CSV table of C-alpha atoms and ligand atoms in Angstrom, one decimal:
chain,number,residue,atom,x,y,z
A,1,MET,CA,21.5,148.1,128.3
A,2,PRO,CA,22.1,151.8,127.3
A,3,GLU,CA,20.0,152.4,124.1
A,4,SER,CA,22.9,154.3,122.6
A,5,LEU,CA,25.1,151.3,122.7
A,6,MET,CA,22.5,148.9,121.2
A,7,GLN,CA,22.1,151.3,118.2
A,8,VAL,CA,25.7,151.1,117.1
A,9,PRO,CA,26.1,153.1,113.8
A,10,HIS,CA,26.9,150.7,110.9
A,11,SER,CA,28.9,153.5,109.3
A,12,LEU,CA,31.6,152.6,111.8
A,13,GLY,CA,31.5,149.0,110.6
A,14,LEU,CA,30.3,147.9,114.0
A,15,HIS,CA,27.6,145.3,114.6
A,16,SER,CA,25.1,145.2,117.4
A,17,LEU,CA,23.3,142.2,118.9
A,18,ASN,CA,20.2,143.1,116.8
A,19,ASP,CA,22.1,142.3,113.6
A,20,TYR,CA,22.2,138.7,114.7
A,21,GLU,CA,18.4,138.4,114.7
A,22,PRO,CA,18.1,136.6,111.3
A,23,LEU,CA,20.8,134.1,112.4
A,24,ILE,CA,19.8,133.3,116.0
A,25,GLY,CA,16.3,134.6,116.5
A,26,ARG,CA,14.7,137.3,118.7
A,27,GLU,CA,14.2,135.1,121.7
A,28,THR,CA,17.9,134.4,122.0
A,29,ILE,CA,18.8,138.1,121.7
A,30,ASP,CA,16.3,139.1,124.3
A,31,ARG,CA,17.7,136.5,126.7
A,32,ILE,CA,21.2,137.7,126.2
A,33,VAL,CA,20.2,141.4,126.7
A,34,LYS,CA,18.4,140.5,129.9
A,35,LYS,CA,21.4,138.6,131.3
A,36,ALA,CA,23.8,141.4,130.2
A,37,ALA,CA,21.8,144.0,132.1
A,38,ILE,CA,23.1,142.4,135.4
A,39,LEU,CA,26.6,143.3,134.4
A,40,SER,CA,25.8,146.8,133.1
A,41,GLY,CA,28.6,149.1,133.9
A,42,ALA,CA,31.0,146.4,135.0
A,43,HIS,CA,34.6,147.1,133.9
A,44,VAL,CA,36.4,144.1,132.5
A,45,VAL,CA,39.9,144.0,130.9
A,46,HIS,CA,41.3,141.4,128.6
A,47,ILE,CA,45.1,141.0,128.4
A,48,SER,CA,46.9,139.2,125.6
A,49,SER,CA,50.3,139.4,123.8
A,50,THR,CA,49.4,140.5,120.3
A,51,PHE,CA,46.7,142.5,118.5
A,52,TYR,CA,47.9,140.6,115.3
A,53,GLY,CA,47.6,137.0,114.1
A,54,GLY,CA,46.3,133.8,115.6
A,55,GLY,CA,43.0,132.7,117.1
A,56,VAL,CA,43.1,134.8,120.3
A,57,THR,CA,43.2,138.0,118.3
A,58,GLU,CA,40.5,136.8,116.0
A,59,ILE,CA,38.2,136.2,119.0
A,60,LEU,CA,39.0,139.3,121.0
A,61,THR,CA,38.7,141.7,118.2
A,62,PRO,CA,34.9,141.3,117.7
A,63,LEU,CA,34.2,140.0,121.3
A,64,THR,CA,35.5,143.1,123.1
A,65,LEU,CA,33.4,145.3,120.8
A,66,LEU,CA,30.2,143.2,121.3
A,67,MET,CA,30.7,143.1,125.0
A,68,ASN,CA,30.8,146.9,125.0
A,69,THR,CA,27.6,147.1,122.9
A,70,VAL,CA,25.7,145.2,125.6
A,71,GLY,CA,26.9,147.6,128.3
A,72,ILE,CA,29.9,145.7,129.7
A,73,GLU,CA,32.8,148.2,129.7
A,74,THR,CA,35.4,146.0,128.2
A,75,GLY,CA,39.0,146.9,127.5
A,76,TRP,CA,41.8,145.0,125.8
A,77,ARG,CA,45.5,145.5,126.8
A,78,MET,CA,48.6,144.1,125.2
A,79,ILE,CA,51.9,143.2,126.7
A,80,GLN,CA,55.2,143.9,125.0
A,81,GLY,CA,58.1,141.5,124.8
A,82,THR,CA,61.6,141.1,123.5
A,83,PRO,CA,62.4,138.4,120.8
A,84,GLU,CA,64.0,136.3,123.6
A,85,PHE,CA,60.7,136.6,125.6
A,86,PHE,CA,58.7,135.3,122.7
A,87,GLN,CA,61.2,132.5,122.1
A,88,CYS,CA,60.5,131.4,125.7
A,89,THR,CA,56.8,131.7,125.5
A,90,LYS,CA,56.8,129.7,122.3
A,91,LYS,CA,58.7,127.0,124.1
A,92,ILE,CA,56.1,127.1,126.8
A,93,HIS,CA,53.4,126.9,124.2
A,94,ASN,CA,55.1,123.9,122.6
A,95,GLY,CA,55.6,122.2,126.0
A,96,LEU,CA,52.0,122.7,126.9
A,97,GLN,CA,51.0,121.0,123.6
A,98,GLY,CA,53.2,118.0,124.5
A,99,GLU,CA,56.7,118.6,123.3
A,100,ALA,CA,59.3,117.1,125.7
A,101,LEU,CA,61.5,120.1,126.1
A,102,VAL,CA,63.5,121.7,128.9
A,103,LEU,CA,62.9,125.3,130.1
A,104,SER,CA,66.3,126.5,131.4
A,105,PRO,CA,66.7,128.8,134.4
A,106,GLU,CA,67.5,131.5,131.9
A,107,ASP,CA,64.3,130.9,130.0
A,108,LYS,CA,62.3,131.2,133.2
A,109,ALA,CA,64.1,134.3,134.3
A,110,CYS,CA,63.5,136.0,131.0
A,111,TYR,CA,59.8,135.0,130.9
A,112,GLU,CA,59.1,136.2,134.4
A,113,GLN,CA,61.2,139.4,134.2
A,114,VAL,CA,59.5,140.6,131.0
A,115,ALA,CA,56.1,139.7,132.4
A,116,TYR,CA,56.7,141.6,135.6
A,117,GLU,CA,57.9,144.7,133.7
A,118,ASN,CA,54.7,144.6,131.8
A,119,ALA,CA,52.7,144.3,135.1
A,120,ILE,CA,54.2,147.6,136.2
A,121,ARG,CA,52.7,149.4,133.2
A,122,LEU,CA,49.3,147.8,133.6
A,123,HIS,CA,47.2,149.9,136.0
A,124,LEU,CA,44.3,147.7,136.7
A,125,GLU,CA,43.1,149.0,140.0
A,126,ASP,CA,39.6,150.0,138.9
A,127,CYS,CA,38.7,146.7,137.1
A,128,ASP,CA,35.9,144.4,138.2
A,129,ALA,CA,37.5,141.5,136.5
A,130,VAL,CA,40.8,140.8,134.6
A,131,ILE,CA,41.0,138.1,131.9
A,132,VAL,CA,44.5,137.0,130.9
A,133,HIS,CA,44.9,135.0,127.7
A,134,ASP,CA,47.5,132.2,127.1
A,135,PRO,CA,50.9,131.7,128.7
A,136,GLN,CA,52.6,135.0,127.6
A,137,PRO,CA,51.1,137.3,130.2
A,138,LEU,CA,50.4,134.6,132.7
A,139,PRO,CA,53.0,135.6,135.4
A,140,ILE,CA,51.8,139.2,135.7
A,141,ILE,CA,49.4,138.1,138.4
A,142,ARG,CA,52.3,137.8,140.8
A,143,ARG,CA,52.5,141.6,140.8
A,144,PHE,CA,48.8,141.9,141.8
A,145,ARG,CA,48.7,139.9,144.9
A,146,GLY,CA,46.6,142.3,147.0
A,147,ARG,CA,44.0,142.5,144.2
A,148,ALA,CA,40.3,142.8,145.0
A,149,ALA,CA,38.9,141.9,141.6
A,150,PRO,CA,38.8,138.3,140.3
A,151,TRP,CA,41.5,137.3,137.8
A,152,ILE,CA,40.7,134.6,135.2
A,153,TRP,CA,43.3,132.8,133.0
A,154,GLN,CA,42.0,131.6,129.7
A,155,CYS,CA,44.1,129.0,127.9
A,156,HIS,CA,43.6,128.5,124.2
A,157,VAL,CA,46.2,125.8,123.6
A,158,ASP,CA,45.7,122.0,123.3
A,159,LEU,CA,46.3,120.8,126.8
A,160,SER,CA,45.4,117.2,126.2
A,161,ARG,CA,48.9,116.0,126.9
A,162,PRO,CA,51.1,118.7,128.3
A,163,HIS,CA,54.8,117.9,129.0
A,164,PRO,CA,54.7,117.5,132.8
A,165,PRO,CA,57.7,119.7,133.8
A,166,VAL,CA,56.4,122.5,131.7
A,167,TRP,CA,52.8,122.2,133.0
A,168,ASP,CA,54.1,122.0,136.6
A,169,TYR,CA,56.0,125.3,136.1
A,170,VAL,CA,53.0,127.0,134.4
A,171,ARG,CA,50.6,125.6,137.0
A,172,GLY,CA,52.4,127.5,139.8
A,173,PHE,CA,51.2,130.8,138.2
A,174,VAL,CA,47.7,129.5,137.2
A,175,ALA,CA,47.0,128.5,140.8
A,176,ASP,CA,47.2,132.2,141.8
A,177,TYR,CA,44.2,133.0,139.6
A,178,ASP,CA,40.6,132.8,140.8
A,179,ALA,CA,39.5,130.7,137.8
A,180,ALA,CA,40.8,129.1,134.7
A,181,ILE,CA,39.1,128.6,131.3
A,182,PHE,CA,40.0,125.8,128.9
A,183,SER,CA,38.6,125.3,125.4
A,184,LEU,CA,37.4,121.7,126.1
A,185,PRO,CA,36.5,119.6,129.2
A,186,GLU,CA,39.3,117.1,128.3
A,187,TYR,CA,41.8,119.9,129.0
A,188,ARG,CA,40.8,119.9,132.7
A,189,GLN,CA,43.9,119.9,135.0
A,190,ASN,CA,44.6,119.2,138.6
A,191,LEU,CA,44.2,122.8,140.0
A,192,PRO,CA,43.0,124.3,143.3
A,193,ILE,CA,40.8,126.9,141.5
A,194,ASP,CA,37.5,126.8,139.5
A,195,GLN,CA,37.8,125.5,136.0
A,196,HIS,CA,35.4,126.5,133.2
A,197,PHE,CA,35.1,125.4,129.6
A,198,MET,CA,34.4,127.7,126.7
A,199,THR,CA,34.5,127.1,123.0
A,200,PRO,CA,35.5,130.1,120.8
A,201,ALA,CA,33.3,131.5,118.1
A,202,ILE,CA,33.4,133.6,114.9
A,203,ASP,CA,32.1,136.9,113.8
A,204,PRO,CA,29.8,136.2,110.8
A,205,PHE,CA,30.0,139.9,109.7
A,206,SER,CA,33.8,140.3,109.6
A,207,ALA,CA,35.7,140.6,106.3
A,208,LYS,CA,36.8,137.1,106.8
A,209,ASN,CA,33.4,135.6,107.2
A,210,CYS,CA,30.9,137.8,105.5
A,211,GLU,CA,29.1,136.8,102.3
A,212,LEU,CA,31.1,137.4,99.1
A,213,SER,CA,29.9,137.5,95.5
A,214,ASP,CA,31.4,135.1,92.9
A,215,ASP,CA,33.0,138.2,91.3
A,216,VAL,CA,34.7,139.3,94.4
A,217,ILE,CA,35.9,135.8,95.1
A,218,ALA,CA,37.3,135.6,91.6
A,219,GLN,CA,39.0,139.0,91.9
A,220,SER,CA,40.5,138.1,95.2
A,221,LEU,CA,42.0,134.8,93.9
A,222,ALA,CA,43.3,136.6,90.7
A,223,LEU,CA,45.0,139.3,92.8
A,224,HIS,CA,47.2,136.6,94.3
A,225,ARG,CA,47.6,134.7,91.0
A,226,ILE,CA,45.8,131.6,92.2
A,227,PRO,CA,44.8,129.4,89.2
A,228,THR,CA,41.2,128.2,89.1
A,229,ASP,CA,41.5,125.8,86.2
A,230,LEU,CA,41.7,122.8,88.6
A,231,PRO,CA,39.8,122.2,91.9
A,232,ILE,CA,41.4,124.0,94.8
A,233,VAL,CA,42.5,122.3,98.0
A,234,THR,CA,43.6,124.7,100.8
A,235,GLN,CA,44.9,124.9,104.3
A,236,ILE,CA,44.9,128.3,105.9
A,237,SER,CA,47.0,128.4,109.1
A,238,ARG,CA,49.9,130.0,110.9
A,239,PHE,CA,53.1,128.4,109.7
A,240,ASP,CA,53.4,126.2,112.7
A,241,ARG,CA,54.5,122.6,112.9
A,242,TRP,CA,51.4,121.6,114.9
A,243,LYS,CA,49.4,122.5,111.8
A,244,ASP,CA,51.3,119.9,109.9
A,245,PRO,CA,51.9,121.8,106.6
A,246,LEU,CA,54.3,119.1,105.4
A,247,GLY,CA,51.6,116.4,106.1
A,248,VAL,CA,49.2,118.5,104.0
A,249,ILE,CA,51.6,118.7,101.1
A,250,GLU,CA,52.2,114.9,101.3
A,251,SER,CA,48.5,114.2,101.4
A,252,VAL,CA,47.8,116.3,98.4
A,253,ARG,CA,50.7,114.8,96.5
A,254,ARG,CA,49.2,111.4,97.1
A,255,ALA,CA,45.7,112.6,96.2
A,256,ARG,CA,47.0,114.1,92.9
A,257,GLN,CA,48.0,110.6,91.8
A,258,HIS,CA,44.2,110.0,91.4
A,259,VAL,CA,42.7,113.4,90.7
A,260,ASP,CA,44.4,116.6,89.8
A,261,CYS,CA,44.1,119.8,91.9
A,262,THR,CA,45.9,122.9,93.1
A,263,LEU,CA,47.0,123.1,96.7
A,264,VAL,CA,47.1,126.6,98.3
A,265,LEU,CA,48.8,126.9,101.7
A,266,LEU,CA,48.0,130.3,103.0
A,267,GLY,CA,49.6,131.4,106.3
A,268,ASN,CA,50.4,134.4,108.4
A,269,ALA,CA,52.7,134.7,111.4
A,270,ALA,CA,51.5,135.9,114.7
A,271,LEU,CA,53.9,138.5,116.0
A,272,ASP,CA,54.4,136.5,119.1
A,273,ASP,CA,55.4,133.3,117.1
A,274,PRO,CA,59.2,133.3,116.3
A,275,GLU,CA,59.2,129.9,114.7
A,276,SER,CA,57.0,130.6,111.7
A,277,ASN,CA,59.8,131.8,109.4
A,278,ILE,CA,61.7,128.5,109.8
A,279,ILE,CA,58.6,126.5,109.0
A,280,LEU,CA,57.8,128.7,106.0
A,281,GLU,CA,61.3,128.2,104.6
A,282,THR,CA,60.9,124.4,105.0
A,283,ILE,CA,57.5,124.5,103.2
A,284,GLN,CA,58.8,126.7,100.4
A,285,SER,CA,61.4,124.2,99.5
A,286,SER,CA,58.6,121.7,98.5
A,287,VAL,CA,56.6,123.9,96.2
A,288,ASP,CA,55.8,123.2,92.5
A,289,GLU,CA,53.5,124.9,90.1
A,290,ARG,CA,50.5,123.2,91.7
A,291,ILE,CA,51.5,123.8,95.3
A,292,ILE,CA,51.2,127.5,96.1
A,293,VAL,CA,52.5,128.9,99.3
A,294,LEU,CA,51.3,132.4,100.2
A,295,ALA,CA,52.4,134.4,103.3
A,296,VAL,CA,50.1,137.4,103.2
A,297,GLU,CA,47.7,139.0,105.5
A,298,ASP,CA,44.4,139.3,103.7
A,299,PRO,CA,41.2,138.4,105.4
A,300,GLN,CA,39.2,138.7,102.2
A,301,LEU,CA,41.5,136.1,100.6
A,302,VAL,CA,40.9,133.8,103.6
A,303,ASN,CA,37.2,134.2,103.0
A,304,ALA,CA,37.4,133.8,99.2
A,305,LEU,CA,39.6,130.6,99.5
A,306,GLN,CA,37.3,129.0,102.1
A,307,ARG,CA,34.3,129.7,99.8
A,308,ARG,CA,36.0,128.7,96.5
A,309,ALA,CA,38.0,125.6,97.6
A,310,SER,CA,36.6,122.1,96.8
A,311,VAL,CA,38.3,120.9,100.0
A,312,VAL,CA,39.5,122.8,103.1
A,313,LEU,CA,42.1,120.9,105.1
A,314,GLN,CA,43.1,121.5,108.7
A,315,LYS,CA,45.3,118.6,109.2
A,316,SER,CA,46.5,119.7,112.7
A,317,LEU,CA,48.4,117.4,115.0
A,318,ARG,CA,47.3,119.5,118.0
A,319,GLU,CA,44.7,122.1,118.1
A,320,GLY,CA,43.3,124.0,121.1
A,321,PHE,CA,40.1,124.6,119.1
A,322,GLY,CA,40.7,125.5,115.5
A,323,LEU,CA,38.9,128.6,114.4
A,324,THR,CA,39.9,128.0,110.8
A,325,VAL,CA,37.7,124.9,110.9
A,326,THR,CA,34.7,126.9,112.2
A,327,GLU,CA,35.3,129.7,109.6
A,328,ALA,CA,35.3,127.2,106.7
A,329,MET,CA,32.3,125.3,108.1
A,330,TRP,CA,30.4,128.5,108.3
A,331,LYS,CA,30.9,128.9,104.5
A,332,GLY,CA,29.5,125.5,103.8
A,333,ALA,CA,33.0,124.1,102.8
A,334,ALA,CA,33.9,120.5,102.7
A,335,VAL,CA,36.3,120.3,105.6
A,336,ILE,CA,38.8,117.6,106.4
A,337,GLY,CA,40.3,118.1,109.9
A,338,GLY,CA,42.9,116.3,112.0
A,339,ASN,CA,41.2,114.1,114.6
A,340,VAL,CA,42.6,116.2,117.5
A,341,GLY,CA,41.6,118.8,120.1
A,342,GLY,CA,38.8,121.1,119.2
A,343,ILE,CA,38.5,119.9,115.7
A,344,ARG,CA,36.9,116.6,116.8
A,345,HIS,CA,34.3,118.7,118.7
A,346,GLN,CA,33.4,120.6,115.6
A,347,ILE,CA,33.4,117.9,113.0
A,348,ALA,CA,31.1,114.9,113.4
A,349,ASP,CA,32.9,112.5,111.0
A,350,GLY,CA,30.9,111.9,107.8
A,351,GLU,CA,28.1,114.2,108.9
A,352,ASN,CA,29.4,117.7,108.5
A,353,GLY,CA,33.0,117.0,107.4
A,354,PHE,CA,35.7,114.3,107.8
A,355,LEU,CA,38.1,113.6,110.6
A,356,VAL,CA,41.4,112.0,109.7
A,357,ASN,CA,44.3,110.4,111.6
A,358,SER,CA,47.0,110.2,109.0
A,359,VAL,CA,48.4,111.5,105.7
A,360,GLU,CA,46.8,108.4,104.0
A,361,GLU,CA,43.4,109.1,105.4
A,362,ALA,CA,43.6,112.8,104.4
A,363,ALA,CA,44.6,111.8,100.9
A,364,ASP,CA,41.7,109.3,100.6
A,365,ARG,CA,39.1,111.8,101.8
A,366,THR,CA,40.5,114.5,99.5
A,367,VAL,CA,40.2,112.2,96.5
A,368,ALA,CA,36.6,111.2,97.6
A,369,LEU,CA,35.6,114.9,97.8
A,370,LEU,CA,37.2,115.9,94.6
A,371,ASN,CA,35.5,113.1,92.7
A,372,ASN,CA,32.1,113.8,94.3
A,373,PRO,CA,31.4,117.5,94.7
A,374,GLN,CA,27.8,116.7,95.7
A,375,LEU,CA,29.2,114.9,98.8
A,376,GLY,CA,31.1,118.1,99.8
A,377,LYS,CA,28.0,120.2,99.3
A,378,SER,CA,25.8,118.1,101.6
A,379,LEU,CA,28.5,118.0,104.3
A,380,GLY,CA,28.8,121.8,103.9
A,381,VAL,CA,25.1,122.3,104.6
A,382,GLN,CA,25.4,120.5,107.9
A,383,ALA,CA,28.6,122.2,108.7
A,384,ARG,CA,27.1,125.7,108.4
A,385,GLU,CA,24.2,124.6,110.6
A,386,THR,CA,26.6,123.3,113.3
A,387,VAL,CA,28.3,126.7,113.4
A,388,ARG,CA,25.0,128.6,113.4
A,389,GLN,CA,23.9,126.6,116.5
A,390,ARG,CA,27.1,126.5,118.5
A,391,TYR,CA,29.9,128.7,117.3
A,392,LEU,CA,28.6,132.2,116.5
A,393,LEU,CA,29.9,135.2,118.5
A,394,THR,CA,26.6,135.6,120.3
A,395,HIS,CA,27.0,132.2,121.8
A,396,LEU,CA,30.5,133.1,123.1
A,397,LEU,CA,29.1,136.4,124.5
A,398,GLU,CA,26.4,134.6,126.4
A,399,GLN,CA,29.0,132.2,127.8
A,400,TRP,CA,31.1,135.2,129.0
A,401,ILE,CA,28.1,136.9,130.5
A,402,ASP,CA,27.2,133.7,132.5
A,403,LEU,CA,30.7,133.2,133.6
A,404,LEU,CA,31.4,136.8,134.7
A,405,THR,CA,28.1,136.9,136.5
A,406,ASN,CA,29.0,133.7,138.4
A,407,VAL,CA,32.6,134.8,139.1
A,408,LEU,CA,31.7,138.3,140.3
A,409,ALA,CA,28.9,137.0,142.5
A,410,ARG,CA,31.3,134.6,144.1
A,411,SER,CA,34.0,137.3,144.7
A,412,GLU,CA,31.4,139.5,146.3
A,413,ARG,CA,30.4,136.7,148.7
A,414,ASN,CA,34.0,136.2,149.8
B,501,UDP,N1,44.5,133.3,109.8
B,501,UDP,C1,44.5,134.4,108.9
B,501,UDP,N2,45.4,134.3,107.9
B,501,UDP,C2,46.2,133.3,107.7
B,501,UDP,C3,46.2,132.2,108.6
B,501,UDP,C4,45.3,132.2,109.6
B,501,UDP,O1,43.8,135.3,109.0
B,501,UDP,O2,47.0,133.3,106.7
B,501,UDP,C5,43.5,133.3,110.9
B,501,UDP,C6,42.4,132.3,110.7
B,501,UDP,O3,41.5,132.7,109.7
B,501,UDP,C7,41.9,132.2,112.1
B,501,UDP,C8,43.1,132.4,113.0
B,501,UDP,O4,44.1,133.1,112.1
B,501,UDP,O5,40.9,133.1,112.4
B,501,UDP,C9,43.8,131.1,113.5
B,501,UDP,O6,43.0,130.6,114.5
B,501,UDP,P1,43.1,129.1,114.9
B,501,UDP,O7,42.3,128.8,116.1
B,501,UDP,O8,42.7,128.2,113.7
B,501,UDP,O9,44.6,128.8,115.2
B,501,UDP,P2,45.7,129.4,116.1
B,501,UDP,O10,46.5,130.3,115.1
B,501,UDP,O11,45.1,130.2,117.2
B,501,UDP,O12,46.5,128.3,116.6
C-alpha cells in the first residue's frame, strides 16, 4: 500500500486502518494490508441513488474512503431521478420486501428510461469493477453490454419473501450482472450468476458512533428538548412502514401502563424515499407529551440517544440488515429488535439483546428492561463485543477485498 495513503492526516477527519489497532489488533490489520496489496491500483466504482439517508449511504461514506486508504482507487457515483422514478423504485423496493403490488407498464417504462438516461452520463470505461447498489440503478447494466470489467449488484433489502412478479422483473436485470451480493444467505435466489453474502458494518469513529461525554449527550438531548426525567425508549429509523413506527408507539403505550418512560421516535427521510412524509404525518397524529417525534438530520443526536436510552427498539417487520441495531449495540445499549432479516443475525435472544415477534412481546421486554437496568447493562456488554468481532468497517473492507480479488481473478481467466 502506498505509505502516503496509510498515513491519512487526522486533520481531515479521515481514519486509516492503523486507527483500528486498539479495536481489532495488529495481526488483523497486517492481514488486511497484505490482501489489499494484491488490488493496489485497481479502479472500482460504486453506484447508488443517493448520498443522503439510509443504510447504503451510511456504509458507502466510510467504506469508499477506507478502500482508498488501502490503495484501491474507489469512486462513488450517484444517479439522478425524477419524483416519478423514485415512486417506481420505492414500489420495487416494497415488492422485493414482499408487498403484493403490481408494476404497471408505465412504471417499468419510467424506471428503465431514467436508468438508461443515467447510464449515458456514466462513463465507466476505465473501471476494473463496477458495484451497483439496490434496485434504483440496477437497469443501467443494459447500456454496458460490451463491458470488459465485471459488474456486481449488491442488494441491501430483505429478500426473504419477494413478491414473485416483482422479483421476476428485477431478476431479468440481475441476471445480466457477473455476480450478486445479498446481506444474508437466506436471501439467495434462483440466478444464473455467482451469489455472495456480505453483512454491512459501522464506522466506529464517525460522529454517529464515536465516544461522547455525558455532557455532550446531555447538551445534544437538551438542544432538541428531549426530557430526561423519565427513562428514554427510542427507535431511530427512516419513517417507513417496514420499520413499524405505529407498532413501536403501541408497544410503548402498553409498557407505560406498568412503568413510565418517554418514547423518542427519531427519523430522517432518504431522498430516494417518497413515502416517508405520509408515514410521518400518520405518526404525528399519535403523539402526546411523552411520545416525541423528531424529523431531523443530526448524527450526534442519533449517537446521544443510542447512548442515553434505557431501551433501543428496532421493531422492524422486514429488515435487510439493520444498521441502527449495530450502531446501538456498539454503544452497549439494551436493544429490542424485530425477529426478522438481519436483526436476527445480530441479536442472540437473551444474550446480547432481545428479539420480539409482536407488539405484546416488545411491550413485555421494554417493561423488563425498564424495571431492571442491570439486565440492560449486561446485554449491552455482550452486544458491543458482538459488533467488535463481526460488524466493524474493517471486517467489511476485508470481505470486499476477498470478493474483488476473487471476481477480478475470475474475469481475467475468462
Ligand atoms: N439514520 C439517521 N437518522 C435518522 C434515522 C436513521 O442517521 O433519523 C441512519 C441510521 O443511523 C442508520 C441508517 O440511517 O445508519 C439506516 O440504516 P438501516 O440499515 O438501519 O436502515 P435502512 O434505512 O437502510 O432501511
